[in-house]
PDB file of C-alpha atoms in Angstrom:
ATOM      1  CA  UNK A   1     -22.449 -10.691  15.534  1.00 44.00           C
ATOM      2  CA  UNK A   2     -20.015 -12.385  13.048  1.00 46.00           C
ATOM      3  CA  UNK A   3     -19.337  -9.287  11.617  1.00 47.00           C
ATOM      4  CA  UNK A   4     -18.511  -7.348  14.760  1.00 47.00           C
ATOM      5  CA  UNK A   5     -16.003 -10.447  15.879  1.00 49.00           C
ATOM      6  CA  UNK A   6     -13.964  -9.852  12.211  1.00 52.00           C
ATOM      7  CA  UNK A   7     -14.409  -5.758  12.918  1.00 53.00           C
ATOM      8  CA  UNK A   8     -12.324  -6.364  15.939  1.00 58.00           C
ATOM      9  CA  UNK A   9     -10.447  -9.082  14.948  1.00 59.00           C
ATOM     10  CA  UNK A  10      -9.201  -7.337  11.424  1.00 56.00           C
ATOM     11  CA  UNK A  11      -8.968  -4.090  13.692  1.00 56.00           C
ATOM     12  CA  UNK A  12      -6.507  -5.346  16.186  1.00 54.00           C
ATOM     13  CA  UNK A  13      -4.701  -7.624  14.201  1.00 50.00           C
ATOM     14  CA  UNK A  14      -3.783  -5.445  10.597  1.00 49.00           C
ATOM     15  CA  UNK A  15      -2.783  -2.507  13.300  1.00 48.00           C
ATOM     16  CA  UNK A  16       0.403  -4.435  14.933  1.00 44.00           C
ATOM     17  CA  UNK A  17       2.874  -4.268  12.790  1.00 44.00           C
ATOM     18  CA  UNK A  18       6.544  -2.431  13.475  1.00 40.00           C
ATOM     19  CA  UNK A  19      10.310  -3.461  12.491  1.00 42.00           C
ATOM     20  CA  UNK A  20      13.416  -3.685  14.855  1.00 43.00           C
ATOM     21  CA  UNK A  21      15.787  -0.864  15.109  1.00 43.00           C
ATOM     22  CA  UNK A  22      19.403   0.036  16.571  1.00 47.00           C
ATOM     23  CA  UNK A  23      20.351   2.370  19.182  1.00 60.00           C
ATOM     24  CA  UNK A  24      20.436   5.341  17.129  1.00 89.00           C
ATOM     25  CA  UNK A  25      17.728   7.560  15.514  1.00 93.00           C
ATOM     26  CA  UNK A  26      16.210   6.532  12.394  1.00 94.00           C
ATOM     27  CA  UNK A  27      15.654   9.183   9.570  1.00 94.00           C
ATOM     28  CA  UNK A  28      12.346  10.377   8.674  1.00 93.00           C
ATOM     29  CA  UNK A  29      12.577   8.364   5.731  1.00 93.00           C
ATOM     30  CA  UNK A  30      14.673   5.600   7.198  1.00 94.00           C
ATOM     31  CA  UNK A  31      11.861   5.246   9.738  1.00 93.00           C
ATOM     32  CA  UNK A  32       8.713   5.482   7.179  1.00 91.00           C
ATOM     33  CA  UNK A  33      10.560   2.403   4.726  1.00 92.00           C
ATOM     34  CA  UNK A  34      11.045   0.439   7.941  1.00 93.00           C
ATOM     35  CA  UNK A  35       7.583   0.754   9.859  1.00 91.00           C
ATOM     36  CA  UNK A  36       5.746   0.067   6.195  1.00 89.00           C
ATOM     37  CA  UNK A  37       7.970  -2.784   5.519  1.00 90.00           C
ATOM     38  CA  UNK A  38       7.157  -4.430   8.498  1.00 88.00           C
ATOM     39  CA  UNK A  39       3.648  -3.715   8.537  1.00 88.00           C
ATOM     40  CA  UNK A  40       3.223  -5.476   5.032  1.00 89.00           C
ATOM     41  CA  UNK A  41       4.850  -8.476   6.602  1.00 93.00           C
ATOM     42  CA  UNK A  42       2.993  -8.637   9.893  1.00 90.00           C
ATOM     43  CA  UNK A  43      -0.380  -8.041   7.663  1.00 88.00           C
ATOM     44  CA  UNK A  44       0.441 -10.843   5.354  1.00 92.00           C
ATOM     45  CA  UNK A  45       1.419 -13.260   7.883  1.00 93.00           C
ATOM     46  CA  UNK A  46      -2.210 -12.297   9.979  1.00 90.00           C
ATOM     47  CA  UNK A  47      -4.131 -12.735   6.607  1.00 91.00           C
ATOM     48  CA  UNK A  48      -2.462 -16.209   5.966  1.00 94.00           C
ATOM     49  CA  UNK A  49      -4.263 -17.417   9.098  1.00 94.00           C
ATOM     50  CA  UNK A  50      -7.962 -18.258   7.918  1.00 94.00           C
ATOM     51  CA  UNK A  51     -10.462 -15.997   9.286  1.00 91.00           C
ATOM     52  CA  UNK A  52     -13.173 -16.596  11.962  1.00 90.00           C
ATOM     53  CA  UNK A  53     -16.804 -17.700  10.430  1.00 89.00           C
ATOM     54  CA  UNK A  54     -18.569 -17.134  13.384  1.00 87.00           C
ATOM     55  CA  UNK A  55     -18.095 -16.547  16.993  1.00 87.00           C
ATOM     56  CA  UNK A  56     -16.737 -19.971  18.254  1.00 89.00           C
ATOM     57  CA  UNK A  57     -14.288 -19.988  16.116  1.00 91.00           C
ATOM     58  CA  UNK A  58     -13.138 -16.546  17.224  1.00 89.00           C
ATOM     59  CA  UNK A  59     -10.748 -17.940  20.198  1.00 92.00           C
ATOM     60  CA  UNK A  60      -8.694 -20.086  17.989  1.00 93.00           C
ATOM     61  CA  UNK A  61      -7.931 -17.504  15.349  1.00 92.00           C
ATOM     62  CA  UNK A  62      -6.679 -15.581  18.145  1.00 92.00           C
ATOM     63  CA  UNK A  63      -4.917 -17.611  19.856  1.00 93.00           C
ATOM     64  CA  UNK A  64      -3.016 -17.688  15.667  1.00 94.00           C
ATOM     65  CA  UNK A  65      -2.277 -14.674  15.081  1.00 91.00           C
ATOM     66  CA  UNK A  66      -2.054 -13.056  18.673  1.00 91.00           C
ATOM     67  CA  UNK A  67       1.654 -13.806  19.101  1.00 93.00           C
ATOM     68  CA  UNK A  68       2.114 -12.640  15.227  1.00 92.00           C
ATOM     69  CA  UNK A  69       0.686  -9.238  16.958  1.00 89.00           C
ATOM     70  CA  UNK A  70       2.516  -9.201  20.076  1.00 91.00           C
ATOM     71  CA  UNK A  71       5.838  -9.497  17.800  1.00 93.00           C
ATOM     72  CA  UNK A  72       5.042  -6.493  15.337  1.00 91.00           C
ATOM     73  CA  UNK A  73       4.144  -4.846  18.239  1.00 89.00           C
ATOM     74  CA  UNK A  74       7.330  -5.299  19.808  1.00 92.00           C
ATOM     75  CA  UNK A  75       9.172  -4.580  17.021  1.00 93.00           C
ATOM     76  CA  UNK A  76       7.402  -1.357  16.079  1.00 87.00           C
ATOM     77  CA  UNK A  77       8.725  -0.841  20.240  1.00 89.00           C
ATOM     78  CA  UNK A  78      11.907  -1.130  18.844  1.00 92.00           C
ATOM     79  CA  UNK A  79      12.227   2.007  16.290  1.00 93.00           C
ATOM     80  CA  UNK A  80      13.830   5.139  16.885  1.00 94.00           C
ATOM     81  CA  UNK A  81      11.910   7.548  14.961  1.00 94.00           C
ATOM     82  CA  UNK A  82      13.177  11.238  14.651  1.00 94.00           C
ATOM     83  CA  UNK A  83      13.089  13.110  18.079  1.00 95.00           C
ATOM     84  CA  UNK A  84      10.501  15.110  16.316  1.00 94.00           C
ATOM     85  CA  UNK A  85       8.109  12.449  15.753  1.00 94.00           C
ATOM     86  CA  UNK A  86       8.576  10.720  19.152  1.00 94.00           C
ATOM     87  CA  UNK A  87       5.581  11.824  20.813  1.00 95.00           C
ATOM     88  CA  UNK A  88       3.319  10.477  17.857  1.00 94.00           C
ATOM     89  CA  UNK A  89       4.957   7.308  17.993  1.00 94.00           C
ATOM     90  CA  UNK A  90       4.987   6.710  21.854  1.00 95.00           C
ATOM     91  CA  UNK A  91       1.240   7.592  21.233  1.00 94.00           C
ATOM     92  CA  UNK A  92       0.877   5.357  18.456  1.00 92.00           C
ATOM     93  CA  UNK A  93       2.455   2.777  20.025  1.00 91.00           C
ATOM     94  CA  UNK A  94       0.402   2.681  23.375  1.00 92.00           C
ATOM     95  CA  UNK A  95      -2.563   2.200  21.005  1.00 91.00           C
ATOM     96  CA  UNK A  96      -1.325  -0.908  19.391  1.00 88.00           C
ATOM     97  CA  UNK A  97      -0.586  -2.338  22.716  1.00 89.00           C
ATOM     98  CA  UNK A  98      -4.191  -1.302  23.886  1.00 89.00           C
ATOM     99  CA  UNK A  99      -5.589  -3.015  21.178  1.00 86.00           C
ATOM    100  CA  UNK A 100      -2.869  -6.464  22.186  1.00 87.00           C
ATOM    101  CA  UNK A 101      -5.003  -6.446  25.338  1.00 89.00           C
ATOM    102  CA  UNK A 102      -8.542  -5.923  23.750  1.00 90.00           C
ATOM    103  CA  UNK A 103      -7.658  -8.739  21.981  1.00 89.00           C
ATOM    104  CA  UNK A 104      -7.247 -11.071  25.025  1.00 90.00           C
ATOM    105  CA  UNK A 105     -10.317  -9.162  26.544  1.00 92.00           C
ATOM    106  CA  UNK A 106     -11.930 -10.363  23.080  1.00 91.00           C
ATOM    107  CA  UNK A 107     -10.651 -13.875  23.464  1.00 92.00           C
ATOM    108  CA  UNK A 108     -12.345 -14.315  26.935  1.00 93.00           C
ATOM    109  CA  UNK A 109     -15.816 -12.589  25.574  1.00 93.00           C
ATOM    110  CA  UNK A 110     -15.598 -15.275  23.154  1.00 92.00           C
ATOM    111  CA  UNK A 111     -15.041 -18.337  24.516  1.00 92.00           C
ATOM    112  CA  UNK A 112     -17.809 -16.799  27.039  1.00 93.00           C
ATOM    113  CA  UNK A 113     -20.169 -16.503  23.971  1.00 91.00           C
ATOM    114  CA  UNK A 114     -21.039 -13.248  25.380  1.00 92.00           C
ATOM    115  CA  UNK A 115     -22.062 -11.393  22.539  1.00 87.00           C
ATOM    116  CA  UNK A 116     -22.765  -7.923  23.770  1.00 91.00           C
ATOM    117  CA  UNK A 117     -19.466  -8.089  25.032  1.00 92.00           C
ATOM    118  CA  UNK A 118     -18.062  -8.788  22.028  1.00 88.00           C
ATOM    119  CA  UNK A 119     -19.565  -6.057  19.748  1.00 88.00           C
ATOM    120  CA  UNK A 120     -18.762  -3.396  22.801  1.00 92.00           C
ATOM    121  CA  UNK A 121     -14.924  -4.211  22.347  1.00 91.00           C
ATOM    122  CA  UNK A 122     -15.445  -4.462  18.545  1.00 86.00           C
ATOM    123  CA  UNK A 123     -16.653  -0.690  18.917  1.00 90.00           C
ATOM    124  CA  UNK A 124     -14.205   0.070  21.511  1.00 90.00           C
ATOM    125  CA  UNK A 125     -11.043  -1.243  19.179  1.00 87.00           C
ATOM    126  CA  UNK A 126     -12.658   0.911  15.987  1.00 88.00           C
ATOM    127  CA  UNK A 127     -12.290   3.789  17.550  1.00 90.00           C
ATOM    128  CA  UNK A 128      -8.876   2.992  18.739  1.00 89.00           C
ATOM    129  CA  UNK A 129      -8.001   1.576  15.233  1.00 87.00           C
ATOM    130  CA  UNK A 130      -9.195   4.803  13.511  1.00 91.00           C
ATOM    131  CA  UNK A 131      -7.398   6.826  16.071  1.00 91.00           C
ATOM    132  CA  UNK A 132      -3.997   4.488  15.306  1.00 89.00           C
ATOM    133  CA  UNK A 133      -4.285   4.845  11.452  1.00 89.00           C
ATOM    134  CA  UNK A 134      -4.479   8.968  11.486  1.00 92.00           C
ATOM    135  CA  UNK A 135      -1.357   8.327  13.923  1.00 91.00           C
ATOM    136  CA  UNK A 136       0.704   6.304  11.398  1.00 89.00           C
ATOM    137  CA  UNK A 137       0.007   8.508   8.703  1.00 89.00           C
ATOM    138  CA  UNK A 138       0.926  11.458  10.562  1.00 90.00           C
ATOM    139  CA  UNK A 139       4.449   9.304  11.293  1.00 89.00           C
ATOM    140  CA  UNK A 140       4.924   8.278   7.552  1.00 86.00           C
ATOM    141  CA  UNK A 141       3.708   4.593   8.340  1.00 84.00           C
ATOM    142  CA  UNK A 142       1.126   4.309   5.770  1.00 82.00           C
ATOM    143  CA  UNK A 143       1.284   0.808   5.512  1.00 79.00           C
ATOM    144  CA  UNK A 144       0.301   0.262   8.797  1.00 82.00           C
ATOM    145  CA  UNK A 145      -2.826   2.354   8.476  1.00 77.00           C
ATOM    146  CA  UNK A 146      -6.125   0.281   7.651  1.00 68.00           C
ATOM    147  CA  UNK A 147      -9.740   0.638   7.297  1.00 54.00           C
TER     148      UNK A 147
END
């Protein structure tokens, strides 16, 4: 149980990261030096917060580092990648903001103490994780892709 609450938690979290961007196109390489940049600082910010130890305490850690997410997220919204990489990233980006809601569904689960619930999101958001990491590697963000 404890370790399908971190799965999810570690899944949802390390996967929001992004950086803000103008109103023009980014280069390839512009765009690769921004996302990873960000990503590193979303990650360490999420990893300062101390993890969950068990399912109780699951709510609270959320309730930390879900704004932390919500603002990579955002500012991942913000890039303008290459017009040849836009597809990826509008795909990529609909994942991270699927995985900002399966952390609220996670949240409620929790505080439920509804367990099968819990490990059916935590399989639910690995899927989507794995899914988002081949995505950011295919857009250059390898930074933002974790196991």
């Amino acid at each position: 149980m404890r370790q399908a609450a971190l799965a999810i938690v570690s899944a949802l979290l390390l996967a929001g990261c992004g950086g803000g961007g103008g109103s023009s196109r980014l280069s390839k390489s512009e765009f690769d030096a921004k996302a990873n940049a960000i990503c590193d600082k979303y990650q360490k910010k999420i990893k300062d917060v101390s993890e969950p130890k068990n399912l109780k305490e699951v709510p609270g850690y959320i309730d930390k580092v879900l704004p932390i997410l919500r603002e990579g997220t955002s500012k991942l919204a913000d890039l303008k990648p290459p017009t040849t990489l836009q597809s990826t990233f509008d795909e990529w980006n609909q994942v991270q903001q699927d995985q900002v809601d399966e952390a609220d569904a996670l949240k409620k689960a929790a505080d439920k103490g509804d367990a099968a619930e819990v490990a059916r999101i935590a399989s639910e958001a690995d899927t989507k994780n794995k899914h988002g990491n081949e995505l950011a590697s295919q857009l250059g963000a390898t930074a933002c892709a974790q196991d």
